[in-house]
């Protein structure tokens, strides 16, 4: 009779070989897919069984995802579900692929009328996030790219978010000292409150040399069907082309374009 401990292990299956060859990042993504597709929280054993992976490996990846906010762990039961960071990432992906394609013709028309760089942005926790941009026709190239993030108080887009975005956001921001990018960045709480009141009244914002010396921006809100703020549309350029006192034509063109993009999002002005 053969001793069980002398029994040779079963040869690895093709699936075992495939799983072992997967990069760590892909394993994390597959775990995220499993959690996102589940109707309720899942335990390590459930995830491992569904994916056909060793429990220890799944647990290791879940801990890393949890520590960085991509999944959360419930108590009691040590179940896992999608976390806040992944939720925000999903929102940004949907926004980028949908709104960028919808808004591009309007952005092109605005760029061609003004000659300036046109930027579409949204916002996340504490920051403005650039989704896409069209370079202007001027000699000066602005150092922006999709994914660039800025503090709310340093950019015209951030002032729009503070004026038309979630209630209480301004006071949350003012709970801590405001960071400065240039000597013109607004860091005084009372002055920022006044600036945001002005933005609400006139419906657009500017930020001359508040982010980069020699650069200005004009921004207007983009609203969704339910009236909530999606993000912003902005003109960005040299202070020579977007002066300290904005040109009425630039403001009018920007507001017209922002209303057009908002209508594509289902927003209507009664």
CSV table of C-alpha atoms in Angstrom, one decimal, residues 84-100 122-125 127-131 147 149 230:
chain,number,residue,atom,x,y,z
A,84,UNK,CA,-13.9,55.0,-2.8
A,85,UNK,CA,-10.8,55.3,-5.0
A,86,UNK,CA,-12.1,52.8,-7.5
A,87,UNK,CA,-15.5,54.5,-7.5
A,88,UNK,CA,-13.9,57.8,-8.4
A,89,UNK,CA,-11.7,56.2,-11.0
A,90,UNK,CA,-14.8,54.6,-12.6
A,91,UNK,CA,-16.5,58.0,-12.7
A,92,UNK,CA,-13.5,59.6,-14.3
A,93,UNK,CA,-13.2,56.9,-17.0
A,94,UNK,CA,-16.9,57.1,-17.9
A,95,UNK,CA,-16.7,60.9,-18.0
A,96,UNK,CA,-13.6,60.9,-20.1
A,97,UNK,CA,-14.8,58.5,-22.8
A,98,UNK,CA,-18.3,60.0,-23.0
A,99,UNK,CA,-18.0,63.7,-22.6
A,100,UNK,CA,-14.7,64.2,-24.4
A,122,UNK,CA,-13.8,67.5,-13.9
A,123,UNK,CA,-13.0,67.3,-10.2
A,124,UNK,CA,-12.3,64.7,-7.5
A,125,UNK,CA,-11.4,65.0,-3.8
A,127,UNK,CA,-8.5,68.8,-7.0
A,128,UNK,CA,-9.4,69.8,-10.5
A,129,UNK,CA,-8.6,67.0,-13.0
A,130,UNK,CA,-7.9,67.7,-16.7
A,131,UNK,CA,-9.8,65.3,-18.9
A,147,UNK,CA,-4.7,63.7,-15.9
A,149,UNK,CA,-4.4,68.0,-11.3
A,230,UNK,CA,-20.0,67.9,-14.1
